Amino acid sequence: MNPVLMEALGLVGAALTTVSFLPQVVKVYRTRSTRDISLGMFSIAWVGMVLWLVYGLLLGSWALILCNGTTLVFAGYIIACKLRYG
Amino acid sequence: MNPVLMEALGLVGAALTTVSFLPQVVKVYRTRSTRDISLGMFSIAWVGMVLWLVYGLLLGSWALILCNGTTLVFAGYIIACKLRYG
């Protein structure tokens, strides 16, 4: 496969998994309801993203820094709402 | 930083973000309630994971294949429950 196309595949995949948090953030913001959301999921993911972010910083990979920096903020907001609204 | 330690950081980060889906799967399985879960989040993430999986297959990266294969199943279960229980 064309290497440029292949890298594009990886980048679009990373962009989608990053952006995917946004609809959940909007839903939580609108409804203020978090009962069905697992605190475990977002907490474990948050710690994983911190490690990925540090890894990206050490590698100097802007794709990793940007994606994980963004999802950290999104997941952090969902965790904060879960802790606040229960 | 020690390169082995650095790669371990990335791998533990990947393992945590992969495993993070499990508490949400268990919660949905137990409560059968998915009202607060965003279908948009898991659908967009699912498509992103498919692209990542294809990227991993093309690269021959077992870490990518294993992580994205696993999260695809977890996210797929959550999507199926969301569609079923509403």
PDB file of C-alpha atoms in Angstrom:
ATOM      1  CA  MET A   1       0.000   0.000   0.000  1.00  0.00           C
ATOM      2  CA  ASN A   2       1.078   3.576  -0.685  1.00  0.00           C
ATOM      3  CA  PRO A   3       2.996   4.684   2.474  1.00  0.00           C
ATOM      4  CA  VAL A   4       1.405   8.175   2.420  1.00  0.00           C
ATOM      5  CA  LEU A   5      -2.071   6.610   2.260  1.00  0.00           C
ATOM      6  CA  MET A   6      -1.090   4.245   5.070  1.00  0.00           C
ATOM      7  CA  GLU A   7       0.068   7.081   7.350  1.00  0.00           C
ATOM      8  CA  ALA A   8      -3.125   8.970   6.482  1.00  0.00           C
ATOM      9  CA  LEU A   9      -5.096   5.925   7.669  1.00  0.00           C
ATOM     10  CA  GLY A  10      -3.305   6.018  11.037  1.00  0.00           C
ATOM     11  CA  LEU A  11      -3.791   9.784  11.371  1.00  0.00           C
ATOM     12  CA  VAL A  12      -7.519   9.685  10.516  1.00  0.00           C
ATOM     13  CA  GLY A  13      -7.910   6.813  12.984  1.00  0.00           C
ATOM     14  CA  ALA A  14      -6.151   8.850  15.691  1.00  0.00           C
ATOM     15  CA  ALA A  15      -8.204  11.963  14.861  1.00  0.00           C
ATOM     16  CA  LEU A  16     -11.485  10.005  15.079  1.00  0.00           C
ATOM     17  CA  THR A  17     -10.684   8.356  18.423  1.00  0.00           C
ATOM     18  CA  THR A  18      -9.670  11.807  19.734  1.00  0.00           C
ATOM     19  CA  VAL A  19     -12.778  13.618  18.439  1.00  0.00           C
ATOM     20  CA  SER A  20     -15.027  10.758  19.642  1.00  0.00           C
ATOM     21  CA  PHE A  21     -14.920  12.138  23.212  1.00  0.00           C
ATOM     22  CA  LEU A  22     -16.625  15.377  22.111  1.00  0.00           C
ATOM     23  CA  PRO A  23     -20.210  13.996  21.706  1.00  0.00           C
ATOM     24  CA  GLN A  24     -19.967  12.526  25.236  1.00  0.00           C
ATOM     25  CA  VAL A  25     -18.700  15.856  26.606  1.00  0.00           C
ATOM     26  CA  VAL A  26     -21.606  17.686  24.906  1.00  0.00           C
ATOM     27  CA  LYS A  27     -24.119  15.117  26.198  1.00  0.00           C
ATOM     28  CA  VAL A  28     -22.856  15.403  29.787  1.00  0.00           C
ATOM     29  CA  TYR A  29     -22.800  19.221  29.538  1.00  0.00           C
ATOM     30  CA  ARG A  30     -26.402  19.317  28.298  1.00  0.00           C
ATOM     31  CA  THR A  31     -28.008  16.673  30.507  1.00  0.00           C
ATOM     32  CA  ARG A  32     -25.834  17.028  33.654  1.00  0.00           C
ATOM     33  CA  SER A  33     -26.539  13.303  33.970  1.00  0.00           C
ATOM     34  CA  THR A  34     -23.695  10.810  34.332  1.00  0.00           C
ATOM     35  CA  ARG A  35     -25.324   7.827  36.076  1.00  0.00           C
ATOM     36  CA  ASP A  36     -24.641   5.303  33.284  1.00  0.00           C
ATOM     37  CA  ILE A  37     -21.080   6.487  32.670  1.00  0.00           C
ATOM     38  CA  SER A  38     -18.347   4.366  34.243  1.00  0.00           C
ATOM     39  CA  LEU A  39     -15.965   6.407  36.397  1.00  0.00           C
ATOM     40  CA  GLY A  40     -13.561   3.458  36.107  1.00  0.00           C
ATOM     41  CA  MET A  41     -13.489   3.710  32.318  1.00  0.00           C
ATOM     42  CA  PHE A  42     -12.646   7.399  32.163  1.00  0.00           C
ATOM     43  CA  SER A  43     -10.226   7.275  35.123  1.00  0.00           C
ATOM     44  CA  ILE A  44      -8.211   4.355  33.731  1.00  0.00           C
ATOM     45  CA  ALA A  45      -8.256   5.935  30.246  1.00  0.00           C
ATOM     46  CA  TRP A  46      -7.130   9.266  31.760  1.00  0.00           C
ATOM     47  CA  VAL A  47      -4.078   7.665  33.417  1.00  0.00           C
ATOM     48  CA  GLY A  48      -3.309   5.823  30.152  1.00  0.00           C
ATOM     49  CA  MET A  49      -3.492   9.112  28.228  1.00  0.00           C
ATOM     50  CA  VAL A  50      -1.090  10.788  30.688  1.00  0.00           C
ATOM     51  CA  LEU A  51       1.434   7.998  30.025  1.00  0.00           C
ATOM     52  CA  TRP A  52       0.854   8.314  26.252  1.00  0.00           C
ATOM     53  CA  LEU A  53       1.300  12.085  26.524  1.00  0.00           C
ATOM     54  CA  VAL A  54       4.618  11.692  28.387  1.00  0.00           C
ATOM     55  CA  TYR A  55       5.665   9.098  25.770  1.00  0.00           C
ATOM     56  CA  GLY A  56       4.744  11.562  23.002  1.00  0.00           C
ATOM     57  CA  LEU A  57       6.671  14.368  24.704  1.00  0.00           C
ATOM     58  CA  LEU A  58       9.774  12.144  25.060  1.00  0.00           C
ATOM     59  CA  LEU A  59       9.461  11.051  21.407  1.00  0.00           C
ATOM     60  CA  GLY A  60       8.721  14.614  20.270  1.00  0.00           C
ATOM     61  CA  SER A  61       5.664  13.292  18.420  1.00  0.00           C
ATOM     62  CA  TRP A  62       3.233  16.157  17.805  1.00  0.00           C
ATOM     63  CA  ALA A  63       0.470  13.742  16.750  1.00  0.00           C
ATOM     64  CA  LEU A  64       0.665  11.923  20.113  1.00  0.00           C
ATOM     65  CA  ILE A  65       0.952  15.176  22.097  1.00  0.00           C
ATOM     66  CA  LEU A  66      -2.012  16.796  20.330  1.00  0.00           C
ATOM     67  CA  CYS A  67      -4.309  13.742  20.439  1.00  0.00           C
ATOM     68  CA  ASN A  68      -3.586  12.808  24.047  1.00  0.00           C
ATOM     69  CA  GLY A  69      -3.533  16.410  25.271  1.00  0.00           C
ATOM     70  CA  THR A  70      -7.020  16.892  23.776  1.00  0.00           C
ATOM     71  CA  THR A  71      -8.537  13.642  25.059  1.00  0.00           C
ATOM     72  CA  LEU A  72      -7.049  14.325  28.527  1.00  0.00           C
ATOM     73  CA  VAL A  73      -9.052  17.557  28.699  1.00  0.00           C
ATOM     74  CA  PHE A  74     -12.253  15.878  27.395  1.00  0.00           C
ATOM     75  CA  ALA A  75     -11.936  12.864  29.715  1.00  0.00           C
ATOM     76  CA  GLY A  76     -11.024  15.172  32.620  1.00  0.00           C
ATOM     77  CA  TYR A  77     -14.250  17.154  32.083  1.00  0.00           C
ATOM     78  CA  ILE A  78     -16.340  13.936  32.048  1.00  0.00           C
ATOM     79  CA  ILE A  79     -14.618  12.708  35.256  1.00  0.00           C
ATOM     80  CA  ALA A  80     -15.219  16.079  36.955  1.00  0.00           C
ATOM     81  CA  CYS A  81     -18.924  15.980  36.003  1.00  0.00           C
ATOM     82  CA  LYS A  82     -19.248  12.360  37.135  1.00  0.00           C
ATOM     83  CA  LEU A  83     -17.762  13.269  40.534  1.00  0.00           C
ATOM     84  CA  ARG A  84     -19.969  16.374  40.801  1.00  0.00           C
ATOM     85  CA  TYR A  85     -23.336  15.021  39.566  1.00  0.00           C
ATOM     86  CA  GLY A  86     -22.775  11.400  40.666  1.00  0.00           C
TER      87      GLY A  86
ATOM     88  CA  MET B   1      15.525   8.429  29.203  1.00  0.00           C
ATOM     89  CA  ASN B   2      16.225   4.697  28.994  1.00  0.00           C
ATOM     90  CA  PRO B   3      14.670   3.555  25.656  1.00  0.00           C
ATOM     91  CA  VAL B   4      13.314   0.330  27.184  1.00  0.00           C
ATOM     92  CA  LEU B   5      11.635   2.321  29.975  1.00  0.00           C
ATOM     93  CA  MET B   6      10.252   4.720  27.367  1.00  0.00           C
ATOM     94  CA  GLU B   7       8.736   1.913  25.265  1.00  0.00           C
ATOM     95  CA  ALA B   8       7.316   0.406  28.474  1.00  0.00           C
ATOM     96  CA  LEU B   9       5.627   3.767  29.138  1.00  0.00           C
ATOM     97  CA  GLY B  10       3.940   3.671  25.736  1.00  0.00           C
ATOM     98  CA  LEU B  11       2.900   0.040  26.164  1.00  0.00           C
ATOM     99  CA  VAL B  12       1.443   0.560  29.652  1.00  0.00           C
ATOM    100  CA  GLY B  13      -0.398   3.634  28.311  1.00  0.00           C
ATOM    101  CA  ALA B  14      -1.823   1.565  25.445  1.00  0.00           C
ATOM    102  CA  ALA B  15      -2.764  -1.289  27.795  1.00  0.00           C
ATOM    103  CA  LEU B  16      -4.576   1.094  30.165  1.00  0.00           C
ATOM    104  CA  THR B  17      -6.574   2.849  27.428  1.00  0.00           C
ATOM    105  CA  THR B  18      -7.497  -0.605  26.074  1.00  0.00           C
ATOM    106  CA  VAL B  19      -8.509  -2.064  29.452  1.00  0.00           C
ATOM    107  CA  SER B  20     -10.402   1.152  30.350  1.00  0.00           C
ATOM    108  CA  PHE B  21     -13.387   0.000  28.241  1.00  0.00           C
ATOM    109  CA  LEU B  22     -13.935  -3.029  30.482  1.00  0.00           C
ATOM    110  CA  PRO B  23     -15.503  -1.226  33.506  1.00  0.00           C
ATOM    111  CA  GLN B  24     -17.990   0.435  31.120  1.00  0.00           C
ATOM    112  CA  VAL B  25     -18.807  -2.931  29.512  1.00  0.00           C
ATOM    113  CA  VAL B  26     -19.384  -4.461  32.976  1.00  0.00           C
ATOM    114  CA  LYS B  27     -21.543  -1.494  34.058  1.00  0.00           C
ATOM    115  CA  VAL B  28     -23.719  -1.707  30.941  1.00  0.00           C
ATOM    116  CA  TYR B  29     -23.997  -5.500  31.297  1.00  0.00           C
ATOM    117  CA  ARG B  30     -25.091  -5.188  34.945  1.00  0.00           C
ATOM    118  CA  THR B  31     -27.453  -2.212  34.728  1.00  0.00           C
ATOM    119  CA  ARG B  32     -28.773  -2.659  31.163  1.00  0.00           C
ATOM    120  CA  SER B  33     -28.949   1.146  31.272  1.00  0.00           C
ATOM    121  CA  THR B  34     -27.236   3.254  28.608  1.00  0.00           C
ATOM    122  CA  ARG B  35     -29.172   6.541  28.674  1.00  0.00           C
ATOM    123  CA  ASP B  36     -26.206   8.756  29.613  1.00  0.00           C
ATOM    124  CA  ILE B  37     -23.813   7.057  27.203  1.00  0.00           C
ATOM    125  CA  SER B  38     -23.196   8.901  23.938  1.00  0.00           C
ATOM    126  CA  LEU B  39     -23.821   6.713  20.877  1.00  0.00           C
ATOM    127  CA  GLY B  40     -21.793   9.291  18.919  1.00  0.00           C
ATOM    128  CA  MET B  41     -18.736   8.771  21.132  1.00  0.00           C
ATOM    129  CA  PHE B  42     -18.622   4.993  20.786  1.00  0.00           C
ATOM    130  CA  SER B  43     -19.570   4.992  17.086  1.00  0.00           C
ATOM    131  CA  ILE B  44     -16.887   7.518  16.102  1.00  0.00           C
ATOM    132  CA  ALA B  45     -14.335   5.727  18.307  1.00  0.00           C
ATOM    133  CA  TRP B  46     -15.331   2.401  16.730  1.00  0.00           C
ATOM    134  CA  VAL B  47     -14.673   3.678  13.191  1.00  0.00           C
ATOM    135  CA  GLY B  48     -11.361   5.177  14.396  1.00  0.00           C
ATOM    136  CA  MET B  49     -10.378   1.806  15.889  1.00  0.00           C
ATOM    137  CA  VAL B  50     -11.175  -0.001  12.632  1.00  0.00           C
ATOM    138  CA  LEU B  51      -8.803   2.377  10.803  1.00  0.00           C
ATOM    139  CA  TRP B  52      -6.149   1.871  13.528  1.00  0.00           C
ATOM    140  CA  LEU B  53      -6.605  -1.890  13.264  1.00  0.00           C
ATOM    141  CA  VAL B  54      -6.126  -1.821   9.479  1.00  0.00           C
ATOM    142  CA  TYR B  55      -3.072   0.421  10.007  1.00  0.00           C
ATOM    143  CA  GLY B  56      -1.714  -2.080  12.554  1.00  0.00           C
ATOM    144  CA  LEU B  57      -2.341  -4.996  10.183  1.00  0.00           C
ATOM    145  CA  LEU B  58      -0.527  -3.194   7.345  1.00  0.00           C
ATOM    146  CA  LEU B  59       2.367  -2.320   9.673  1.00  0.00           C
ATOM    147  CA  GLY B  60       2.375  -5.801  11.166  1.00  0.00           C
ATOM    148  CA  SER B  61       2.267  -4.231  14.640  1.00  0.00           C
ATOM    149  CA  TRP B  62       0.967  -6.768  17.158  1.00  0.00           C
ATOM    150  CA  ALA B  63       0.539  -4.091  19.843  1.00  0.00           C
ATOM    151  CA  LEU B  64      -1.808  -2.093  17.568  1.00  0.00           C
ATOM    152  CA  ILE B  65      -3.677  -5.196  16.374  1.00  0.00           C
ATOM    153  CA  LEU B  66      -4.194  -6.533  19.925  1.00  0.00           C
ATOM    154  CA  CYS B  67      -5.208  -3.188  21.487  1.00  0.00           C
ATOM    155  CA  ASN B  68      -7.561  -2.125  18.709  1.00  0.00           C
ATOM    156  CA  GLY B  69      -8.989  -5.584  18.187  1.00  0.00           C
ATOM    157  CA  THR B  70      -9.880  -5.721  21.893  1.00  0.00           C
ATOM    158  CA  THR B  71     -11.368  -2.209  22.127  1.00  0.00           C
ATOM    159  CA  LEU B  72     -13.370  -2.850  18.923  1.00  0.00           C
ATOM    160  CA  VAL B  73     -15.116  -5.761  20.665  1.00  0.00           C
ATOM    161  CA  PHE B  74     -15.701  -3.768  23.881  1.00  0.00           C
ATOM    162  CA  ALA B  75     -16.974  -0.665  22.042  1.00  0.00           C
ATOM    163  CA  GLY B  76     -19.081  -2.871  19.760  1.00  0.00           C
ATOM    164  CA  TYR B  77     -20.795  -4.425  22.797  1.00  0.00           C
ATOM    165  CA  ILE B  78     -21.551  -0.980  24.275  1.00  0.00           C
ATOM    166  CA  ILE B  79     -22.952   0.226  20.910  1.00  0.00           C
ATOM    167  CA  ALA B  80     -25.117  -2.907  20.616  1.00  0.00           C
ATOM    168  CA  CYS B  81     -26.510  -2.391  24.140  1.00  0.00           C
ATOM    169  CA  LYS B  82     -27.119   1.310  23.489  1.00  0.00           C
ATOM    170  CA  LEU B  83     -29.102   0.444  20.347  1.00  0.00           C
ATOM    171  CA  ARG B  84     -31.015  -2.300  22.171  1.00  0.00           C
ATOM    172  CA  TYR B  85     -31.789  -0.611  25.505  1.00  0.00           C
ATOM    173  CA  GLY B  86     -31.893   2.957  24.179  1.00  0.00           C
TER     174      GLY B  86
END
